[in-house]
Short mmCIF file of C-alpha atoms in Angstrom, two decimals:
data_model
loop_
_atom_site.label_atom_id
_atom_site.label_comp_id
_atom_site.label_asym_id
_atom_site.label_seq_id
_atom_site.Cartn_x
_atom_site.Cartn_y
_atom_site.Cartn_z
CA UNK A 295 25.33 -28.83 8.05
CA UNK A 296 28.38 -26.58 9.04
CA UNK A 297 30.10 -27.35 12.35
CA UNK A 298 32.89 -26.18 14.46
CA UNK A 299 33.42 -27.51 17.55
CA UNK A 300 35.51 -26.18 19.99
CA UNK A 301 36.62 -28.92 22.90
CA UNK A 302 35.84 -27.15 25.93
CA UNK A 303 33.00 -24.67 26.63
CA UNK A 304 34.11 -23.66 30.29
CA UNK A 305 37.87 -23.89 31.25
CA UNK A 306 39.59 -22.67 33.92
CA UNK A 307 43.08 -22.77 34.99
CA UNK A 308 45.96 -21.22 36.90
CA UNK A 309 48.77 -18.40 35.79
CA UNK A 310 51.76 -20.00 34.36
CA UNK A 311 50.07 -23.24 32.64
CA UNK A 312 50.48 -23.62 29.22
CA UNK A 313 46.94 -24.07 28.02
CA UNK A 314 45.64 -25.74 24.74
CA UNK A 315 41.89 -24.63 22.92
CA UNK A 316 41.47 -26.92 20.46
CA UNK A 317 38.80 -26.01 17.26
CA UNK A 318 37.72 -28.76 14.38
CA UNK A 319 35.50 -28.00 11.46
CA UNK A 320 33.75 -30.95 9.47
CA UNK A 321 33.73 -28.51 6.01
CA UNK A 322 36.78 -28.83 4.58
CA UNK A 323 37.63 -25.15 5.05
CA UNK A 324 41.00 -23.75 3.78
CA UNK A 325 40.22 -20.65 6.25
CA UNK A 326 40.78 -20.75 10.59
CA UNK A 327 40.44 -18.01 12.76
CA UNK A 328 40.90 -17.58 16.57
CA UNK A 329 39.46 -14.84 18.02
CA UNK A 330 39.17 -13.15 21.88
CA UNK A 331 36.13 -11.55 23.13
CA UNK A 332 36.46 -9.41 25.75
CA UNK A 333 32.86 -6.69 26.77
CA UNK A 334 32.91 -3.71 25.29
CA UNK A 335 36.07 -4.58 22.83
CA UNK A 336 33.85 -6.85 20.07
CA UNK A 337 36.05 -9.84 18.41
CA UNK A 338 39.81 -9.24 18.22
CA UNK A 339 41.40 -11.14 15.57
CA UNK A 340 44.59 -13.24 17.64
CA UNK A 341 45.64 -15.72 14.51
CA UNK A 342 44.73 -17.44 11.52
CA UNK A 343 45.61 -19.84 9.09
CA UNK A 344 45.02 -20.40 5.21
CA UNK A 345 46.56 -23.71 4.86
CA UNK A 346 48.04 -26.42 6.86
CA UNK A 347 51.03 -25.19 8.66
CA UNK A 348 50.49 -21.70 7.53
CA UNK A 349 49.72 -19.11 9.97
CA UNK A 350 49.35 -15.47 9.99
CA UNK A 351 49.52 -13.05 13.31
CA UNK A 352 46.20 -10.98 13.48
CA UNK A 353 45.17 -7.68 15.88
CA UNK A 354 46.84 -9.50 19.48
CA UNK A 355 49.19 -12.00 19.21
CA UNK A 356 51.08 -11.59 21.91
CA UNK A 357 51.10 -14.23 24.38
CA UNK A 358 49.73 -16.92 22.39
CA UNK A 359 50.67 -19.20 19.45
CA UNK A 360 48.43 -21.81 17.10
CA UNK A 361 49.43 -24.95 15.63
CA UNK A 362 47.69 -26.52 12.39
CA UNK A 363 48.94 -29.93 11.46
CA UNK A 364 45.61 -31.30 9.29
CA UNK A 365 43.07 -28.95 7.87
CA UNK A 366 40.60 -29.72 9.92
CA UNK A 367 41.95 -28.68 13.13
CA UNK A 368 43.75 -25.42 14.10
CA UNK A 369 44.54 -24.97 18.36
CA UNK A 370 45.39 -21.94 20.25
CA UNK A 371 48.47 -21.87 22.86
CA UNK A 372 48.89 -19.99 25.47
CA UNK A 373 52.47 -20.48 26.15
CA UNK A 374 52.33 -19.20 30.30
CA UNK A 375 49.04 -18.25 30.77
CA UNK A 376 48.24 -14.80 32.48
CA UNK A 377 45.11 -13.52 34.55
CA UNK A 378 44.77 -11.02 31.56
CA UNK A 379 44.24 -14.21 29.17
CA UNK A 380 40.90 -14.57 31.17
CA UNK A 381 37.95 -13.98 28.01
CA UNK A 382 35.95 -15.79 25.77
CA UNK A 383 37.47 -17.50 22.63
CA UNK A 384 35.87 -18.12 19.76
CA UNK A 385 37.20 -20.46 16.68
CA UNK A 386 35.72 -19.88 13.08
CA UNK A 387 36.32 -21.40 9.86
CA UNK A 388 35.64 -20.18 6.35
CA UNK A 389 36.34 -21.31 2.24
CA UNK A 390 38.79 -19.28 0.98
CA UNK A 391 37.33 -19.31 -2.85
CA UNK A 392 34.79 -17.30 -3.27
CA UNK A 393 36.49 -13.74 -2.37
CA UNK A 394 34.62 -11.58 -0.22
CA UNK A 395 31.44 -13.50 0.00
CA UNK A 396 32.32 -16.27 1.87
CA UNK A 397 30.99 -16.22 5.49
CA UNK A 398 33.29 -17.38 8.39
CA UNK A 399 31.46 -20.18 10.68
CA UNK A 400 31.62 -20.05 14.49
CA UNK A 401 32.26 -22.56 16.93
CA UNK A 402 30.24 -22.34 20.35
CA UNK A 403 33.12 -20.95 22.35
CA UNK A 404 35.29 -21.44 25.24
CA UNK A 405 35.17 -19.32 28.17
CA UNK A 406 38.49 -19.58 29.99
CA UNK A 407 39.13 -18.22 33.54
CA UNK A 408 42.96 -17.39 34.37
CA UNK A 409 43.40 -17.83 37.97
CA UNK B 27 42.53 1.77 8.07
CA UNK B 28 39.71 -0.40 7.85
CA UNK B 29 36.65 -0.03 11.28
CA UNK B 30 33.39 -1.01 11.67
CA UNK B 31 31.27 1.20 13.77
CA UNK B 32 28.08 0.18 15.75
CA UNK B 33 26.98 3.56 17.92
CA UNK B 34 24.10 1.86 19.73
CA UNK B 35 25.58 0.01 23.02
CA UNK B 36 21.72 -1.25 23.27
CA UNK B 37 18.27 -1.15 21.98
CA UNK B 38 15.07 -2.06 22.88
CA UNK B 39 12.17 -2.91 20.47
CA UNK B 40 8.41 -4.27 21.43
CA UNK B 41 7.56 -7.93 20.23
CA UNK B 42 6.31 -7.79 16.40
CA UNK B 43 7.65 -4.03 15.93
CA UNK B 44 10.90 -3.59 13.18
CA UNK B 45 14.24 -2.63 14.66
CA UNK B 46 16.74 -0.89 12.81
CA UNK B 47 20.53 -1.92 14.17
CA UNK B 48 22.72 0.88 12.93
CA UNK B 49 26.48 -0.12 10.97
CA UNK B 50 28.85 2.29 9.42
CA UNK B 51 32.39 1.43 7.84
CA UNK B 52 35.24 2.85 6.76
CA UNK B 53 37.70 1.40 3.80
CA UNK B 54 39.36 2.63 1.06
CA UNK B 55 38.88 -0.78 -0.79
CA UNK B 56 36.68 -1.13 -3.89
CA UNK B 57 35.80 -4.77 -3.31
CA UNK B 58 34.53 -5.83 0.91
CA UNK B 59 32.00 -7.80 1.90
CA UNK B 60 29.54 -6.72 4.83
CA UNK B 61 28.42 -9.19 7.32
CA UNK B 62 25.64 -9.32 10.14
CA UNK B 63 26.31 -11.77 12.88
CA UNK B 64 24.00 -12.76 16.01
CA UNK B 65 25.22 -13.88 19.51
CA UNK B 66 22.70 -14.94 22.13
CA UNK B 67 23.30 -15.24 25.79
CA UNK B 68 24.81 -19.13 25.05
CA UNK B 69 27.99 -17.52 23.17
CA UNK B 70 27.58 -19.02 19.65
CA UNK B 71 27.95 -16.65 16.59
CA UNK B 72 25.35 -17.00 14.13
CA UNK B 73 25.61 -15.66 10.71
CA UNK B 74 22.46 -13.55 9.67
CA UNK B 75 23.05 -12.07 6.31
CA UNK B 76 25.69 -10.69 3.77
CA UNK B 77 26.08 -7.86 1.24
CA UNK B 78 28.73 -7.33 -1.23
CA UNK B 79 30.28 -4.15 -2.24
CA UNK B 80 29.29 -4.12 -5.45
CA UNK B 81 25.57 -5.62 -4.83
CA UNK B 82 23.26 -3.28 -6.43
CA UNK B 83 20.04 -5.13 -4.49
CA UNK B 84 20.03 -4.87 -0.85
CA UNK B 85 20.02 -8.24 0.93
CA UNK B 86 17.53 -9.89 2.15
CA UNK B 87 17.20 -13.10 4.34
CA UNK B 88 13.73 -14.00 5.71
CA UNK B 89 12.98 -11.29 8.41
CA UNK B 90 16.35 -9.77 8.54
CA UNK B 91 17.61 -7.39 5.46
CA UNK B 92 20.31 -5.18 5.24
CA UNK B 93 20.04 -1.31 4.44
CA UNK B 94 23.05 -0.75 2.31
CA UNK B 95 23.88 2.84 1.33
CA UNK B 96 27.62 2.63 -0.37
CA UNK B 97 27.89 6.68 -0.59
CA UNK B 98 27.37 6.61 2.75
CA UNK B 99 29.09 3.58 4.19
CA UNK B 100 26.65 2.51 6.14
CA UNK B 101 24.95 -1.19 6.29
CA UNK B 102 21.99 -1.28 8.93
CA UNK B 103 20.46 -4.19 9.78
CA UNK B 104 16.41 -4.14 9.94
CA UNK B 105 15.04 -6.88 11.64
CA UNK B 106 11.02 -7.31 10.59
CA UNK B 107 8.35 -8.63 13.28
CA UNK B 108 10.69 -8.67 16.11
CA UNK B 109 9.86 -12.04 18.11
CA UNK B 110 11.81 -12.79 21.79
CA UNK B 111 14.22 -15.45 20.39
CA UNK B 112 15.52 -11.95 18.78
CA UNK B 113 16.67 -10.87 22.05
CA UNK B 114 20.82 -10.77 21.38
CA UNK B 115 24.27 -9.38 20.93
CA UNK B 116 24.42 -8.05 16.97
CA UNK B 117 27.79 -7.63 15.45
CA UNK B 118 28.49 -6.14 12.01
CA UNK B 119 31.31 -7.45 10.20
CA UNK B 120 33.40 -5.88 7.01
CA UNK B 121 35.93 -8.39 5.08
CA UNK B 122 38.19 -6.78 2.95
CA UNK B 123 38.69 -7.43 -0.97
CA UNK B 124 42.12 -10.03 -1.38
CA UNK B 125 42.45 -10.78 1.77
CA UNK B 126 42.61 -14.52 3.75
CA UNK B 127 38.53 -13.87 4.56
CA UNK B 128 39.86 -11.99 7.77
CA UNK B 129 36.83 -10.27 9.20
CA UNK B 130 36.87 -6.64 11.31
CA UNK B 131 34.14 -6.46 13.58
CA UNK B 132 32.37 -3.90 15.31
CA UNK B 133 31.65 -4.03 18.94
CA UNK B 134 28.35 -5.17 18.69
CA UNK B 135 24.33 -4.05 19.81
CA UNK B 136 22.91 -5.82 22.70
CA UNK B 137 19.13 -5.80 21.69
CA UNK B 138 16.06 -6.46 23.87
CA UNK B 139 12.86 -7.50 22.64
CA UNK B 140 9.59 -6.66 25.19
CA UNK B 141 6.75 -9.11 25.34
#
């Protein structure tokens, strides 16, 4: 069966750390996505990657950076966290055959408080 | 530009009625793919069911199916037999034709099911 794990479902810590959200997916997916979450805003698209270390800036980049050294895993960096990093992120993975067809897979998510 | 528009904030439907979530979308691309995705309270992203642009049958998935009407860009979800386990966050979904499998997504239905 498909799975994504993200490492962490609640995580909180202070302005100014440098915070790591790590995502692995079991599928051998070419695709990975990190979103944000925020009420009222749906999923904003932050980065992705089509390849091992490729990456591509999506909707909000600002503030953050990934890093994918193996296929399998692809983690989000927030450089100096900020109180207006606080949301929920959510990982996803996807094939990138297929064109538009393919669906992307969720992880559970991580809920991160910026203090 | 591509958007995904979901004008109901929230519904409410009685156990074992149909629910109709409503989805419009906006693209100039020939080929997209249409996705419904489910979030309960817990925060994982389930995928519910997919329709391609050029799809003549609408999709159907065991109780969920999607109402796809091309001339009028618009891809409602109907949800049969509503049971409480339905009770959720809905978020319709639009990948565009040749790209990475990024997906725009709308800012979601929060639907209730009554006992």
């Amino acid at each position: 069966d498909v799975k994504v794990t993200q490492s962490s479902r609640y995580l909180v810590k202070r302005t100014g750390e440098k915070v790591f959200l790590e995502c692995v997916q079991d599928m051998d997916h070419e695709n990975m996505f990190w979103y944000r979450q925020d009420p009222g805003l749906g999923l904003r698209l932050i980065y992705f990657s089509y390849d091992v270390k490729m990456k591509e800036k999506g909707d909000i980049p600002e503030g953050y950076s990934v890093s994918r050294e193996k296929k399998e895993r692809f983690s989000l960096i927030l450089e100096s966290a900020s109180t207006n990093q606080t949301s929920m992120y959510l990982c996803a993975s996807s094939l990138r055959i297929g064109g538009v067809n393919q669906p992307q897979h969720f992880g559970d998510g991580t809920r991160l408080s910026i203090l | 530009a591509q958007k995904i528009t979901q004008t109901q904030p929230g519904m409410f439907v009685q156990e074992k009625e149909a629910v109709t979530l409503d989805c419009t979308y906006d693209t100039s691309d020939q080929s997209y793919g249409l996705f419904w995705y489910k979030q309960p309270s817990s925060g994982e992203m389930i995928f519910l069911i997919y329709q391609g642009s050029y799809d003549e049958q609408n999709a159907t998935e065991g109780r969920y199916s999607l109402n796809f009407q091309k001339a009028r860009k618009s891809a409602n979800l109907v949800i049969s037999a509503s049971q409480l386990g339905d009770s959720a966050m809905y978020f319709c979904a639009m990948k565009r034709g040749g790209s990475q499998g990024n997906l725009i997504f709308g800012k979601g239905t929060k639907l209730s099911v009554k006992p």
